[in-house]
CSV table of C-alpha atoms in Angstrom, one decimal:
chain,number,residue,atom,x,y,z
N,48,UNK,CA,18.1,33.2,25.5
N,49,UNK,CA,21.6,31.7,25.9
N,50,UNK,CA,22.6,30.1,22.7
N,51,UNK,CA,23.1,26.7,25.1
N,52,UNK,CA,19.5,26.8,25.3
N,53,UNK,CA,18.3,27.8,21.9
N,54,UNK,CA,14.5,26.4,20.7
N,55,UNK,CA,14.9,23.4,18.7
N,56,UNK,CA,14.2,24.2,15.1
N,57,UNK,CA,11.1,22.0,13.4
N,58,UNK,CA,12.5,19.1,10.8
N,59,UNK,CA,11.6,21.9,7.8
N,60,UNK,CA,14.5,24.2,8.8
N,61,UNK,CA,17.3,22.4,10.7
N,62,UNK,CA,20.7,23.3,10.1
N,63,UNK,CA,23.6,21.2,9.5
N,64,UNK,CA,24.6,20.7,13.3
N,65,UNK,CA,21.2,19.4,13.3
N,66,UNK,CA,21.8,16.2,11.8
N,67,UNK,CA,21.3,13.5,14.3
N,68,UNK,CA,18.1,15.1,14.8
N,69,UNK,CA,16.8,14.6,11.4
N,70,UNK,CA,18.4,11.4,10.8
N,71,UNK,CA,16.6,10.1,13.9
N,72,UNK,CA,13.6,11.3,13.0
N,73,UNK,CA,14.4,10.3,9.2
N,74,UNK,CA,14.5,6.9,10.7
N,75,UNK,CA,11.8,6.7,12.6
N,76,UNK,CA,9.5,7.7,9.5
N,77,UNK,CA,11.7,5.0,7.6
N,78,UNK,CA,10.4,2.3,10.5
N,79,UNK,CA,7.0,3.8,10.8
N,80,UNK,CA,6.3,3.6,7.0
N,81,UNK,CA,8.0,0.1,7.1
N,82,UNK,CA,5.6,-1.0,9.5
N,83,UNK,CA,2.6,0.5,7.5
N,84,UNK,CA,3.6,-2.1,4.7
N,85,UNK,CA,3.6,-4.6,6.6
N,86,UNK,CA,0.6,-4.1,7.8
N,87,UNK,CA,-1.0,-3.8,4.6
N,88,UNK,CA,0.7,-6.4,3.2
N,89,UNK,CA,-0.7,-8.8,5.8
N,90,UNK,CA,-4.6,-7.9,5.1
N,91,UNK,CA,-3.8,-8.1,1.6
N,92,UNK,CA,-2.7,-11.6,1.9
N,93,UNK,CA,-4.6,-13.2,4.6
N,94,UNK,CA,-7.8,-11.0,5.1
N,95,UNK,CA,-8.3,-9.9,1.8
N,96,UNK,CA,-6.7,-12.3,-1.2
N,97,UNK,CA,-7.0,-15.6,1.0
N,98,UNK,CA,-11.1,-15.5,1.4
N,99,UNK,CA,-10.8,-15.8,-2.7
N,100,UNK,CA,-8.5,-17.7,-3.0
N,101,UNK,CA,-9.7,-20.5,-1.1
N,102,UNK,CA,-13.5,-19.8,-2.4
N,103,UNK,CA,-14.7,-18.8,1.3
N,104,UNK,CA,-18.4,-19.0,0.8
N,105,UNK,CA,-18.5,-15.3,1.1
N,106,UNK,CA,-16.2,-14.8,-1.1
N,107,UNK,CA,-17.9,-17.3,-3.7
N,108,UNK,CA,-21.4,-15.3,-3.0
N,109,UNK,CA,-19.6,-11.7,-4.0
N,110,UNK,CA,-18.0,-12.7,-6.9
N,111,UNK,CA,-21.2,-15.0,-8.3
N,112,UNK,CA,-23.4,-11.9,-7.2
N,113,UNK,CA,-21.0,-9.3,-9.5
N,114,UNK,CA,-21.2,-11.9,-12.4
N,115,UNK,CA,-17.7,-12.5,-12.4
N,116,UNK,CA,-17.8,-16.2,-11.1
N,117,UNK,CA,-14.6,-18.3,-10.3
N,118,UNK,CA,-12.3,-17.2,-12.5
N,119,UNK,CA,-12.6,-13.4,-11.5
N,120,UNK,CA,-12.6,-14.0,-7.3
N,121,UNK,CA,-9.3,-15.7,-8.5
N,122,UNK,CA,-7.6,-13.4,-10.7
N,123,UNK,CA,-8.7,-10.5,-7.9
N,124,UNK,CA,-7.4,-12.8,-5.0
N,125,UNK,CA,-3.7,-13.2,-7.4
N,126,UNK,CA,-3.4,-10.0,-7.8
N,127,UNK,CA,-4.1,-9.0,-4.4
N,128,UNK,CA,-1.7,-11.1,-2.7
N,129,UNK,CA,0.9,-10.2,-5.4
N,130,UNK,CA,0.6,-6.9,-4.6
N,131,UNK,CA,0.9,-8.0,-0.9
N,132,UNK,CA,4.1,-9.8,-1.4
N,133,UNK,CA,5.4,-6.8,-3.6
N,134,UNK,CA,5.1,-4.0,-1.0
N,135,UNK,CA,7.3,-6.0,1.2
N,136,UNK,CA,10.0,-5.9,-1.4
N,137,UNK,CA,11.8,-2.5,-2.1
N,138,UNK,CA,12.5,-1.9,-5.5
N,139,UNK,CA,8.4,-3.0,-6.1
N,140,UNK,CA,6.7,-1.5,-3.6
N,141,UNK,CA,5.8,2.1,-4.8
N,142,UNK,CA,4.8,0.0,-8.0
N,143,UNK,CA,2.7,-2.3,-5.6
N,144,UNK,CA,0.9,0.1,-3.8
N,145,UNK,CA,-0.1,2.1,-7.2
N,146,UNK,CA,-1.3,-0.5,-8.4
N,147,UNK,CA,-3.5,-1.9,-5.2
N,148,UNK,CA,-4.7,1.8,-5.2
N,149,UNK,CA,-5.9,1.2,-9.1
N,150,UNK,CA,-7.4,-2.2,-7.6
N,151,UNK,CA,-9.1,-0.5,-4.9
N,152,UNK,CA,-10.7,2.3,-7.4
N,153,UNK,CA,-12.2,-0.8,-9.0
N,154,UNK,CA,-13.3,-2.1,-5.5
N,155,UNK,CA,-15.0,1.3,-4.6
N,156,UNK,CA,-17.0,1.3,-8.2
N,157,UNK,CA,-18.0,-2.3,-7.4
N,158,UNK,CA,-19.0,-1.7,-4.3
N,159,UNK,CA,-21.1,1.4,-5.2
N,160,UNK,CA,-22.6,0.0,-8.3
N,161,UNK,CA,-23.3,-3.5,-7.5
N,162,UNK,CA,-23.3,-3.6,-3.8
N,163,UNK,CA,-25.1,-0.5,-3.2
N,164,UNK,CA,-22.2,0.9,-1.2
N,165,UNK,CA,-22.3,-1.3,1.5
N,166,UNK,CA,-19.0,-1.5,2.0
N,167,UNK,CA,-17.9,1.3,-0.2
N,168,UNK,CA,-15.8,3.5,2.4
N,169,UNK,CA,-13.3,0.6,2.7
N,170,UNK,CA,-11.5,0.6,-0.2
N,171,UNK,CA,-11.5,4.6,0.2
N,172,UNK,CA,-9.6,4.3,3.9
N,173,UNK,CA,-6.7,2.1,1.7
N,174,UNK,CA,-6.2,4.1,-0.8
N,175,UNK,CA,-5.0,6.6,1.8
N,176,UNK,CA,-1.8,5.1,3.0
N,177,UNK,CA,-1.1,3.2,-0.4
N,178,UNK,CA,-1.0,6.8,-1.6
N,179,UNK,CA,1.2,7.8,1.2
N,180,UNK,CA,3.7,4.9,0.8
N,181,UNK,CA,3.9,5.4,-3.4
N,182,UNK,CA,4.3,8.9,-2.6
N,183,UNK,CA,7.1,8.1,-0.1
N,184,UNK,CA,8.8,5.5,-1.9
N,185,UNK,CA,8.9,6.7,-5.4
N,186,UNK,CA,12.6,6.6,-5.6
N,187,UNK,CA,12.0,3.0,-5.5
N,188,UNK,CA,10.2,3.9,-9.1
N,189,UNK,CA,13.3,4.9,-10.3
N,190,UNK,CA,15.5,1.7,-9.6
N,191,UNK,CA,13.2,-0.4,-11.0
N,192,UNK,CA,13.1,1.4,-14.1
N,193,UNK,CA,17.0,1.6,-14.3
N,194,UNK,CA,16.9,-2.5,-13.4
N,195,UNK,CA,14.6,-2.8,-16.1
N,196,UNK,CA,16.3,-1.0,-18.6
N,197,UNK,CA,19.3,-3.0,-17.7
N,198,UNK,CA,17.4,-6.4,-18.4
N,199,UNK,CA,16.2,-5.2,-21.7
């Protein structure tokens, strides 16, 4: 092989006169996991936290059916949608999706244990790209500890 047509080198191993490559793909990732976010932001908010938040009669059944009553389909629905809102802003949103992975451990124990696991695989598939995004975002972790040092 010439070296005008030499392979193109995976992400892992590109060389410095490979940089528009990696920045492009770099990028994409950036938009792809941006979109992700999004996503899960939205059924956080309006599939997830708004059912509880405006006692949907499902929602009201659950939560009297676990024990928990009003005040606990509440405090799940707040904390849902403020997670929602915080993994649409930067410096929170590794933060935000650790901690709507803690809430969906939760979910998955209520599920199995009072539910009988009829829904238990569900919080299971969200913990997978809230891992993905804390993992990918945990720089984020950093700023906000340096802002809150800062503060304090």
């Amino acid at each position: 092989m010439s070296e005008t047509t030499a392979p193109v080198t995976p992400l892992t191993s590109a060389t410095p006169g490979d940089s528009a490559a990696v920045s492009a793909r770099a990028r994409r990732a950036w938009i792809a996991l941006r979109a992700l976010q999004v996503v899960l932001a939205l059924f956080y908010g309006f599939a997830s936290a708004l059912p509880k938040l405006i006692a949907h009669p499902s929602a009201v059944e659950s939560f009297d059916r676990m024990g928990w009553g009003s005040a606990g389909m509440y405090t799940i629905g707040l904390l849902e949608l403020a997670g929602a809102v915080a993994l649409l802003v930067p410096v929170l949103q590794s933060v935000a999706a650790m901690a709507l992975s803690a809430l969906m451990v939760g979910a998955f124990v209520v599920q199995v244990t009072v539910f009988d696991g009829q829904y238990a695989a569900t919080p299971l598939i969200l913990i997978v790209p809230l891992t993905l995004i804390a993992w990918a975002r945990r720089g984020h972790t950093a700023d906000l500890l340096r802002l809150v040092r800062r503060l304090a």
